mmCIF file of C-alpha atoms and ligand atoms in Angstrom:
data_model
loop_
_atom_site.group_PDB
_atom_site.id
_atom_site.type_symbol
_atom_site.label_atom_id
_atom_site.label_comp_id
_atom_site.label_asym_id
_atom_site.label_seq_id
_atom_site.Cartn_x
_atom_site.Cartn_y
_atom_site.Cartn_z
ATOM 1 C CA UNK A 1 61.054 -16.229 16.816
ATOM 2 C CA UNK A 2 61.489 -18.941 19.472
ATOM 3 C CA UNK A 3 63.613 -18.640 22.416
ATOM 4 C CA UNK A 4 64.845 -22.254 22.321
ATOM 5 C CA UNK A 5 67.879 -22.011 20.125
ATOM 6 C CA UNK A 6 70.494 -24.345 21.513
ATOM 7 C CA UNK A 7 68.763 -25.087 24.628
ATOM 8 C CA UNK A 8 68.152 -28.471 25.764
ATOM 9 C CA UNK A 9 64.363 -29.262 25.915
ATOM 10 C CA UNK A 10 62.391 -31.200 29.006
ATOM 11 C CA UNK A 11 61.986 -34.086 26.055
ATOM 12 C CA UNK A 12 65.340 -34.440 25.380
ATOM 13 C CA UNK A 13 66.478 -34.198 29.342
ATOM 14 C CA UNK A 14 63.874 -36.741 29.914
ATOM 15 C CA UNK A 15 64.873 -39.188 26.948
ATOM 16 C CA UNK A 16 68.645 -38.904 27.881
ATOM 17 C CA UNK A 17 68.140 -38.852 31.560
ATOM 18 C CA UNK A 18 65.931 -41.528 32.220
ATOM 19 C CA UNK A 19 66.839 -43.929 29.371
ATOM 20 C CA UNK A 20 67.445 -47.579 30.275
ATOM 21 C CA UNK A 21 66.211 -46.950 33.990
ATOM 22 C CA UNK A 22 64.398 -49.983 33.688
ATOM 23 C CA UNK A 23 60.883 -49.603 35.467
ATOM 24 C CA UNK A 24 61.314 -45.873 35.081
ATOM 25 C CA UNK A 25 61.420 -45.964 31.422
ATOM 26 C CA UNK A 26 57.335 -45.167 31.067
ATOM 27 C CA UNK A 27 58.493 -42.384 33.737
ATOM 28 C CA UNK A 28 58.961 -40.294 30.692
ATOM 29 C CA UNK A 29 56.080 -40.017 29.458
ATOM 30 C CA UNK A 30 54.083 -39.117 32.906
ATOM 31 C CA UNK A 31 56.484 -36.182 32.478
ATOM 32 C CA UNK A 32 55.374 -35.437 28.764
ATOM 33 C CA UNK A 33 52.108 -35.619 30.464
ATOM 34 C CA UNK A 34 52.315 -33.300 32.974
ATOM 35 C CA UNK A 35 54.297 -30.925 30.751
ATOM 36 C CA UNK A 36 51.774 -31.019 27.936
ATOM 37 C CA UNK A 37 48.865 -30.508 30.462
ATOM 38 C CA UNK A 38 50.736 -27.568 32.317
ATOM 39 C CA UNK A 39 50.684 -25.905 28.744
ATOM 40 C CA UNK A 40 47.115 -26.024 28.442
ATOM 41 C CA UNK A 41 46.684 -25.054 32.407
ATOM 42 C CA UNK A 42 48.743 -21.935 31.618
ATOM 43 C CA UNK A 43 46.682 -20.691 28.889
ATOM 44 C CA UNK A 44 43.543 -20.945 30.890
ATOM 45 C CA UNK A 45 45.147 -19.082 33.705
ATOM 46 C CA UNK A 46 45.965 -16.399 31.349
ATOM 47 C CA UNK A 47 42.347 -16.522 29.909
ATOM 48 C CA UNK A 48 41.232 -16.338 33.571
ATOM 49 C CA UNK A 49 43.174 -13.305 34.513
ATOM 50 C CA UNK A 50 41.648 -11.474 31.374
ATOM 51 C CA UNK A 51 38.199 -12.966 32.180
ATOM 52 C CA UNK A 52 38.342 -11.511 35.660
ATOM 53 C CA UNK A 53 38.860 -8.112 33.845
ATOM 54 C CA UNK A 54 35.593 -8.565 32.408
ATOM 55 C CA UNK A 55 34.381 -9.717 35.731
ATOM 56 C CA UNK A 56 34.782 -6.277 36.981
ATOM 57 C CA UNK A 57 31.868 -5.203 35.633
ATOM 58 C CA UNK A 58 30.206 -6.674 38.857
ATOM 59 C CA UNK A 59 29.222 -10.197 37.260
ATOM 60 C CA UNK A 60 30.511 -12.032 39.678
ATOM 61 C CA UNK A 61 29.220 -15.302 37.825
ATOM 62 C CA UNK A 62 31.805 -14.893 35.412
ATOM 63 C CA UNK A 63 34.627 -14.639 37.750
ATOM 64 C CA UNK A 64 33.266 -17.111 40.086
ATOM 65 C CA UNK A 65 32.703 -19.734 37.295
ATOM 66 C CA UNK A 66 35.868 -18.830 35.822
ATOM 67 C CA UNK A 67 38.045 -19.816 39.191
ATOM 68 C CA UNK A 68 35.398 -22.614 39.882
ATOM 69 C CA UNK A 69 35.732 -23.934 36.288
ATOM 70 C CA UNK A 70 39.808 -23.381 36.560
ATOM 71 C CA UNK A 71 40.174 -25.608 39.368
ATOM 72 C CA UNK A 72 38.338 -28.227 37.994
ATOM 73 C CA UNK A 73 39.457 -27.783 34.698
ATOM 74 C CA UNK A 74 42.843 -27.804 35.481
ATOM 75 C CA UNK A 75 42.075 -31.411 37.383
ATOM 76 C CA UNK A 76 40.464 -32.401 34.467
ATOM 77 C CA UNK A 77 43.389 -31.441 31.959
ATOM 78 C CA UNK A 78 45.806 -33.384 34.092
ATOM 79 C CA UNK A 79 43.408 -36.624 34.494
ATOM 80 C CA UNK A 80 43.576 -36.738 30.965
ATOM 81 C CA UNK A 81 46.634 -36.228 29.451
ATOM 82 C CA UNK A 82 48.351 -38.435 32.622
ATOM 83 C CA UNK A 83 45.346 -41.094 31.693
ATOM 84 C CA UNK A 84 46.339 -40.876 28.089
ATOM 85 C CA UNK A 85 50.244 -41.448 28.660
ATOM 86 C CA UNK A 86 49.372 -45.163 29.145
ATOM 87 C CA UNK A 87 51.756 -45.351 32.043
ATOM 88 C CA UNK A 88 49.273 -44.354 35.060
ATOM 89 C CA UNK A 89 47.747 -46.758 36.938
ATOM 90 C CA UNK A 90 45.894 -44.262 39.551
ATOM 91 C CA UNK A 91 45.472 -40.496 40.063
ATOM 92 C CA UNK A 92 44.989 -38.955 43.463
ATOM 93 C CA UNK A 93 43.911 -35.517 43.561
ATOM 94 C CA UNK A 94 42.910 -32.534 45.818
ATOM 95 C CA UNK A 95 40.021 -31.691 43.561
ATOM 96 C CA UNK A 96 38.934 -35.231 43.336
ATOM 97 C CA UNK A 97 37.289 -36.973 46.749
ATOM 98 C CA UNK A 98 38.207 -40.596 45.453
ATOM 99 C CA UNK A 99 41.070 -41.675 43.550
ATOM 100 C CA UNK A 100 41.181 -42.107 39.522
ATOM 101 C CA UNK A 101 41.704 -45.775 39.014
ATOM 102 C CA UNK A 102 42.570 -45.703 35.153
ATOM 103 C CA UNK A 103 41.068 -48.964 34.101
ATOM 104 C CA UNK A 104 42.281 -51.633 32.115
ATOM 105 C CA UNK A 105 45.292 -51.802 30.069
ATOM 106 C CA UNK A 106 45.385 -48.020 29.585
ATOM 107 C CA UNK A 107 46.544 -47.958 33.175
ATOM 108 C CA UNK A 108 50.483 -48.310 33.666
ATOM 109 C CA UNK A 109 52.860 -48.646 36.161
ATOM 110 C CA UNK A 110 52.775 -45.331 38.234
ATOM 111 C CA UNK A 111 50.635 -43.669 40.664
ATOM 112 C CA UNK A 112 50.344 -39.841 40.725
ATOM 113 C CA UNK A 113 48.961 -37.412 43.569
ATOM 114 C CA UNK A 114 48.369 -34.195 42.538
ATOM 115 C CA UNK A 115 47.353 -30.473 43.471
ATOM 116 C CA UNK A 116 46.143 -29.749 39.998
ATOM 117 C CA UNK A 117 45.870 -25.715 40.686
ATOM 118 C CA UNK A 118 47.354 -24.580 44.264
ATOM 119 C CA UNK A 119 46.256 -20.797 45.042
ATOM 120 C CA UNK A 120 43.797 -20.616 42.515
ATOM 121 C CA UNK A 121 42.084 -17.771 44.684
ATOM 122 C CA UNK A 122 45.125 -15.726 44.147
ATOM 123 C CA UNK A 123 44.133 -15.655 40.187
ATOM 124 C CA UNK A 124 41.868 -12.483 40.710
ATOM 125 C CA UNK A 125 45.023 -10.611 42.062
ATOM 126 C CA UNK A 126 47.681 -12.159 39.418
ATOM 127 C CA UNK A 127 49.687 -13.860 42.239
ATOM 128 C CA UNK A 128 51.930 -16.579 40.809
ATOM 129 C CA UNK A 129 50.041 -20.168 41.424
ATOM 130 C CA UNK A 130 51.103 -23.615 40.270
ATOM 131 C CA UNK A 131 50.693 -27.557 40.097
ATOM 132 C CA UNK A 132 52.266 -29.924 42.304
ATOM 133 C CA UNK A 133 52.929 -33.764 41.431
ATOM 134 C CA UNK A 134 54.243 -36.560 43.154
ATOM 135 C CA UNK A 135 54.987 -39.845 41.152
ATOM 136 C CA UNK A 136 55.211 -43.404 42.531
ATOM 137 C CA UNK A 137 56.096 -46.463 41.022
ATOM 138 C CA UNK A 138 52.861 -49.186 41.448
ATOM 139 C CA UNK A 139 53.844 -52.364 43.483
ATOM 140 C CA UNK A 140 55.045 -55.228 41.122
ATOM 141 C CA UNK A 141 51.790 -57.230 40.189
ATOM 142 C CA UNK A 142 49.629 -55.055 42.170
ATOM 143 C CA UNK A 143 45.920 -54.439 41.080
ATOM 144 C CA UNK A 144 45.517 -50.958 42.392
ATOM 145 C CA UNK A 145 42.693 -49.727 44.869
ATOM 146 C CA UNK A 146 42.038 -46.950 46.780
ATOM 147 C CA UNK A 147 44.799 -47.917 49.480
ATOM 148 C CA UNK A 148 47.540 -48.141 46.772
ATOM 149 C CA UNK A 149 47.804 -44.520 46.894
ATOM 150 C CA UNK A 150 48.569 -44.477 50.367
ATOM 151 C CA UNK A 151 52.294 -44.565 50.195
ATOM 152 C CA UNK A 152 55.194 -42.503 52.208
ATOM 153 C CA UNK A 153 56.768 -40.001 50.438
ATOM 154 C CA UNK A 154 60.101 -41.641 50.705
ATOM 155 C CA UNK A 155 58.917 -44.257 47.717
ATOM 156 C CA UNK A 156 58.403 -41.565 45.149
ATOM 157 C CA UNK A 157 60.663 -41.884 42.375
ATOM 158 C CA UNK A 158 60.260 -38.203 41.161
ATOM 159 C CA UNK A 159 58.222 -35.032 41.680
ATOM 160 C CA UNK A 160 57.499 -32.047 39.834
ATOM 161 C CA UNK A 161 55.726 -28.870 40.033
ATOM 162 C CA UNK A 162 54.868 -25.791 37.905
ATOM 163 C CA UNK A 163 54.984 -22.677 38.652
ATOM 164 C CA UNK A 164 52.458 -20.254 36.381
ATOM 165 C CA UNK A 165 54.151 -16.780 37.155
ATOM 166 C CA UNK A 166 56.080 -14.142 35.303
ATOM 167 C CA UNK A 167 57.249 -17.184 33.497
ATOM 168 C CA UNK A 168 56.085 -20.833 33.683
ATOM 169 C CA UNK A 169 58.441 -22.878 35.139
ATOM 170 C CA UNK A 170 58.323 -26.822 35.370
ATOM 171 C CA UNK A 171 60.620 -28.275 37.997
ATOM 172 C CA UNK A 172 61.341 -31.983 37.966
ATOM 173 C CA UNK A 173 62.975 -33.993 40.737
ATOM 174 C CA UNK A 174 64.364 -37.405 40.044
ATOM 175 C CA UNK A 175 67.138 -39.397 41.936
ATOM 176 C CA UNK A 176 69.872 -36.933 42.551
ATOM 177 C CA UNK A 177 68.842 -34.127 39.944
ATOM 178 C CA UNK A 178 66.694 -31.382 40.253
ATOM 179 C CA UNK A 179 66.262 -28.945 37.112
ATOM 180 C CA UNK A 180 64.020 -26.263 36.067
ATOM 181 C CA UNK A 181 62.559 -25.893 32.254
ATOM 182 C CA UNK A 182 61.073 -22.444 31.413
ATOM 183 C CA UNK A 183 57.928 -22.615 29.029
ATOM 184 C CA UNK A 184 58.741 -21.092 25.541
ATOM 185 C CA UNK A 185 55.055 -19.875 24.835
ATOM 186 C CA UNK A 186 55.717 -16.373 23.018
ATOM 187 C CA UNK A 187 53.000 -14.802 21.754
ATOM 188 C CA UNK A 188 50.789 -16.135 19.202
ATOM 189 C CA UNK A 189 52.671 -18.955 17.124
ATOM 190 C CA UNK A 190 56.107 -17.122 18.058
ATOM 191 C CA UNK A 191 56.803 -19.295 20.847
ATOM 192 C CA UNK A 192 58.033 -22.994 20.247
ATOM 193 C CA UNK A 193 55.678 -24.389 22.904
ATOM 194 C CA UNK A 194 58.638 -26.214 24.431
ATOM 195 C CA UNK A 195 60.072 -26.304 28.117
ATOM 196 C CA UNK A 196 63.422 -25.300 27.650
ATOM 197 C CA UNK A 197 66.006 -26.184 30.215
ATOM 198 C CA UNK A 198 66.968 -22.873 31.980
ATOM 199 C CA UNK A 199 68.095 -24.023 35.349
ATOM 200 C CA UNK A 200 70.170 -27.026 35.301
ATOM 201 C CA UNK A 201 71.073 -29.092 38.764
ATOM 202 C CA UNK A 202 69.532 -26.579 40.846
ATOM 203 C CA UNK A 203 70.738 -26.720 44.707
ATOM 204 C CA UNK A 204 69.181 -25.204 47.252
ATOM 205 C CA UNK A 205 71.845 -22.619 48.442
ATOM 206 C CA UNK A 206 73.273 -22.847 51.914
ATOM 207 C CA UNK A 207 72.770 -18.952 52.261
ATOM 208 C CA UNK A 208 69.390 -18.392 54.033
ATOM 209 C CA UNK A 209 68.159 -14.850 53.187
ATOM 210 C CA UNK A 210 64.403 -15.588 53.408
ATOM 211 C CA UNK A 211 61.854 -17.050 55.659
ATOM 212 C CA UNK A 212 57.993 -17.380 54.258
ATOM 213 C CA UNK A 213 55.178 -17.982 56.849
ATOM 214 C CA UNK A 214 51.682 -16.386 57.580
ATOM 215 C CA UNK A 215 52.850 -13.930 60.230
ATOM 216 C CA UNK A 216 49.408 -13.344 60.929
ATOM 217 C CA UNK A 217 48.967 -16.665 62.324
ATOM 218 C CA UNK A 218 51.619 -16.324 65.104
ATOM 219 C CA UNK A 219 49.006 -15.664 68.371
ATOM 220 C CA UNK A 220 47.513 -19.044 67.622
ATOM 221 C CA UNK A 221 50.978 -20.779 67.474
ATOM 222 C CA UNK A 222 52.062 -22.930 70.721
ATOM 223 C CA UNK A 223 54.918 -21.605 72.495
ATOM 224 C CA UNK A 224 57.610 -23.587 70.968
ATOM 225 C CA UNK A 225 56.538 -22.685 67.670
ATOM 226 C CA UNK A 226 56.335 -19.062 68.236
ATOM 227 C CA UNK A 227 59.966 -19.337 69.902
ATOM 228 C CA UNK A 228 61.121 -21.197 66.418
ATOM 229 C CA UNK A 229 59.328 -18.115 64.153
ATOM 230 C CA UNK A 230 60.931 -15.387 66.249
ATOM 231 C CA UNK A 231 64.232 -16.994 65.437
ATOM 232 C CA UNK A 232 63.387 -16.772 61.622
ATOM 233 C CA UNK A 233 62.141 -13.189 62.066
ATOM 234 C CA UNK A 234 65.414 -12.236 63.888
ATOM 235 C CA UNK A 235 67.489 -13.492 61.347
ATOM 236 C CA UNK A 236 65.913 -13.675 57.965
ATOM 237 C CA UNK A 237 63.621 -11.076 55.494
ATOM 238 C CA UNK A 238 60.057 -12.302 55.459
ATOM 239 C CA UNK A 239 58.880 -13.178 51.712
ATOM 240 C CA UNK A 240 55.427 -14.396 51.894
ATOM 241 C CA UNK A 241 52.898 -14.452 48.769
ATOM 242 C CA UNK A 242 50.502 -16.965 50.364
ATOM 243 C CA UNK A 243 51.028 -19.289 47.305
ATOM 244 C CA UNK A 244 52.712 -22.343 48.210
ATOM 245 C CA UNK A 245 54.498 -23.282 44.813
ATOM 246 C CA UNK A 246 55.571 -19.349 44.295
ATOM 247 C CA UNK A 247 57.096 -19.117 48.007
ATOM 248 C CA UNK A 248 58.925 -22.301 47.580
ATOM 249 C CA UNK A 249 60.156 -21.764 44.241
ATOM 250 C CA UNK A 250 61.831 -18.366 45.181
ATOM 251 C CA UNK A 251 63.349 -20.158 48.492
ATOM 252 C CA UNK A 252 64.607 -23.162 46.336
ATOM 253 C CA UNK A 253 66.431 -20.783 43.778
ATOM 254 C CA UNK A 254 67.392 -17.665 46.415
ATOM 255 C CA UNK A 255 67.667 -20.206 49.819
ATOM 256 C CA UNK A 256 65.211 -19.919 52.307
ATOM 257 C CA UNK A 257 62.510 -21.584 54.806
ATOM 258 C CA UNK A 258 58.583 -22.014 54.238
ATOM 259 C CA UNK A 259 56.568 -22.961 57.230
ATOM 260 C CA UNK A 260 53.279 -23.501 57.867
ATOM 261 C CA UNK A 261 53.148 -25.017 61.200
ATOM 262 C CA UNK A 262 50.175 -26.420 63.154
ATOM 263 C CA UNK A 263 48.524 -24.003 65.298
ATOM 264 C CA UNK A 264 45.109 -23.870 67.254
ATOM 265 C CA UNK A 265 42.876 -23.704 64.673
ATOM 266 C CA UNK A 266 44.485 -26.155 62.320
ATOM 267 C CA UNK A 267 46.064 -29.200 64.885
ATOM 268 C CA UNK A 268 46.815 -31.139 61.566
ATOM 269 C CA UNK A 269 48.250 -28.066 59.704
ATOM 270 C CA UNK A 270 46.858 -26.540 56.719
ATOM 271 C CA UNK A 271 48.632 -28.174 53.768
ATOM 272 C CA UNK A 272 48.047 -31.671 52.580
ATOM 273 C CA UNK A 273 50.502 -34.502 52.792
ATOM 274 C CA UNK A 274 50.355 -36.413 49.627
ATOM 275 C CA UNK A 275 50.151 -33.968 46.750
ATOM 276 C CA UNK A 276 51.764 -30.861 48.400
ATOM 277 C CA UNK A 277 54.118 -31.936 51.546
ATOM 278 C CA UNK A 278 55.455 -35.084 49.903
ATOM 279 C CA UNK A 279 56.327 -33.869 46.494
ATOM 280 C CA UNK A 280 57.686 -30.601 47.488
ATOM 281 C CA UNK A 281 59.588 -32.453 50.472
ATOM 282 C CA UNK A 282 61.089 -34.657 47.527
ATOM 283 C CA UNK A 283 62.094 -31.848 45.123
ATOM 284 C CA UNK A 284 63.522 -30.078 48.138
ATOM 285 C CA UNK A 285 65.730 -33.243 49.704
ATOM 286 C CA UNK A 286 66.966 -34.058 46.022
ATOM 287 C CA UNK A 287 68.192 -30.328 45.853
ATOM 288 C CA UNK A 288 69.838 -30.977 49.075
ATOM 289 C CA UNK A 289 67.193 -29.165 51.405
ATOM 290 C CA UNK A 290 64.697 -30.588 54.138
ATOM 291 C CA UNK A 291 60.977 -31.304 55.093
ATOM 292 C CA UNK A 292 59.806 -31.769 58.201
ATOM 293 C CA UNK A 293 56.666 -31.488 60.240
ATOM 294 C CA UNK A 294 58.275 -29.946 63.015
ATOM 295 C CA UNK A 295 58.629 -33.250 64.824
ATOM 296 C CA UNK A 296 59.367 -35.963 61.958
ATOM 297 C CA UNK A 297 60.838 -36.142 58.264
ATOM 298 C CA UNK A 298 57.401 -35.601 56.136
ATOM 299 C CA UNK A 299 58.781 -38.248 53.594
ATOM 300 C CA UNK A 300 58.435 -40.824 56.601
ATOM 301 C CA UNK A 301 54.781 -40.139 57.374
ATOM 302 C CA UNK A 302 52.889 -43.546 56.598
ATOM 303 C CA UNK A 303 49.637 -41.898 55.470
ATOM 304 C CA UNK A 304 46.150 -42.932 56.496
ATOM 305 C CA UNK A 305 44.093 -40.625 54.105
ATOM 306 C CA UNK A 306 44.190 -39.373 50.677
ATOM 307 C CA UNK A 307 43.415 -35.654 51.921
ATOM 308 C CA UNK A 308 45.443 -35.648 55.255
ATOM 309 C CA UNK A 309 46.834 -32.394 56.192
ATOM 310 C CA UNK A 310 50.195 -32.053 57.988
ATOM 311 C CA UNK A 311 52.497 -29.191 59.122
ATOM 312 C CA UNK A 312 55.228 -28.348 57.047
ATOM 313 C CA UNK A 313 58.550 -26.864 57.505
ATOM 314 C CA UNK A 314 60.393 -26.910 54.058
ATOM 315 C CA UNK A 315 63.510 -25.528 52.501
ATOM 316 C CA UNK A 316 67.201 -24.946 53.610
ATOM 317 C CA UNK A 317 68.464 -28.126 55.448
ATOM 318 C CA UNK A 318 70.398 -26.493 58.368
ATOM 319 C CA UNK A 319 67.540 -23.764 59.037
ATOM 320 C CA UNK A 320 65.026 -26.805 58.746
ATOM 321 C CA UNK A 321 67.147 -28.505 61.354
ATOM 322 C CA UNK A 322 67.493 -25.653 63.553
ATOM 323 C CA UNK A 323 63.846 -24.858 63.550
ATOM 324 C CA UNK A 324 62.970 -28.328 64.320
ATOM 325 C CA UNK A 325 65.087 -28.355 67.346
ATOM 326 C CA UNK A 326 63.622 -25.594 68.898
ATOM 327 C CA UNK A 327 60.193 -26.574 68.240
ATOM 328 C CA UNK A 328 61.130 -29.907 69.806
ATOM 329 C CA UNK A 329 63.147 -28.827 72.975
ATOM 330 C CA UNK A 330 59.698 -27.106 73.920
HETATM 331 P P1 P6P B 401 46.990 -18.679 54.493
HETATM 332 C C1 P6P B 401 46.864 -21.653 48.959
HETATM 333 O O1 P6P B 401 45.400 -21.460 49.225
HETATM 334 C C2 P6P B 401 47.202 -22.504 49.791
HETATM 335 O O2 P6P B 401 46.635 -23.614 50.101
HETATM 336 C C3 P6P B 401 48.991 -22.374 49.806
HETATM 337 O O3 P6P B 401 49.601 -22.330 48.423
HETATM 338 C C4 P6P B 401 49.664 -21.475 50.417
HETATM 339 O O4 P6P B 401 50.536 -21.715 50.868
HETATM 340 C C5 P6P B 401 48.553 -21.277 51.806
HETATM 341 O O5 P6P B 401 47.156 -21.827 51.464
HETATM 342 C C6 P6P B 401 48.409 -20.144 52.255
HETATM 343 O O6 P6P B 401 47.882 -20.058 53.436
HETATM 344 O O7 P6P B 401 46.381 -19.533 55.753
HETATM 345 O O8 P6P B 401 48.455 -17.882 54.500
HETATM 346 O O9 P6P B 401 46.109 -17.862 53.390
#
């Protein structure tokens, strides 16, 4: 039996929440395109896990092909669903070097930057992975080109991520609202295939039990950053699965801070500004949290390259601010 029962669906939430929002009217279609794509990606992620079991026969081409295919397959799925929405003018994607410009009148008023499958290397150890989306509104009358995608995060109109874990949860952030929807995939035909509202009005908790960072990098951090991480280590419990969406989702719901600072080997940090830090920074801020490079607000960065990287300190606002203060103090 479908588990939806009386729960609000994503479709209903979007229809009610975005109705008569003027230029955002098409935003609902963009969000549903993300939802429809993530339903298909979730199925592929499950199959990949099964294929990986087959892969234990040592046929690395199956496992390698599946994972490689899965990154590209996820990208293809979301490019397809977003383009078909009729509301997207251009798409930037971690898997695609150049922006996808949706030609002709098929293109709409929105620009989407995405990491279609972040952390796919974790599939073969069954660790949660995710998809991340930042959504901007095309400038009025603009004919989009590659530079149209280089917008600061503070101009986003919405952001979303999907975590493919013990359940599949789509978290949607619009102005002053962050809500989570769980996919009722069921088994076989039993699931409704709908995303049901399970986490209404998410606010990142004031308490901060967790910090998430790769402690293996500590030796290559500069001294001020080492000092900041030491303070986190002394105060909080370490929770780090090495999958950005999973680490962020736990911290968003339970309270916590995620830190991937720059280091000697990664002068600009490891994570990507446009389709990781900006969207998750938007979600964090709309839920009462914060996102910083350690020196400035992530969403104030004026991007120069589609795939540029950034240090990222993300989560509970007070703890982000304390951490930034220690780094800045030198
Ligand atoms: P490290 C996954 O490959 C990823 O891009 C993020 O999801 C994750 O937060 C980070 O890299 C983990 O990096 O260096 O700790 O393995």
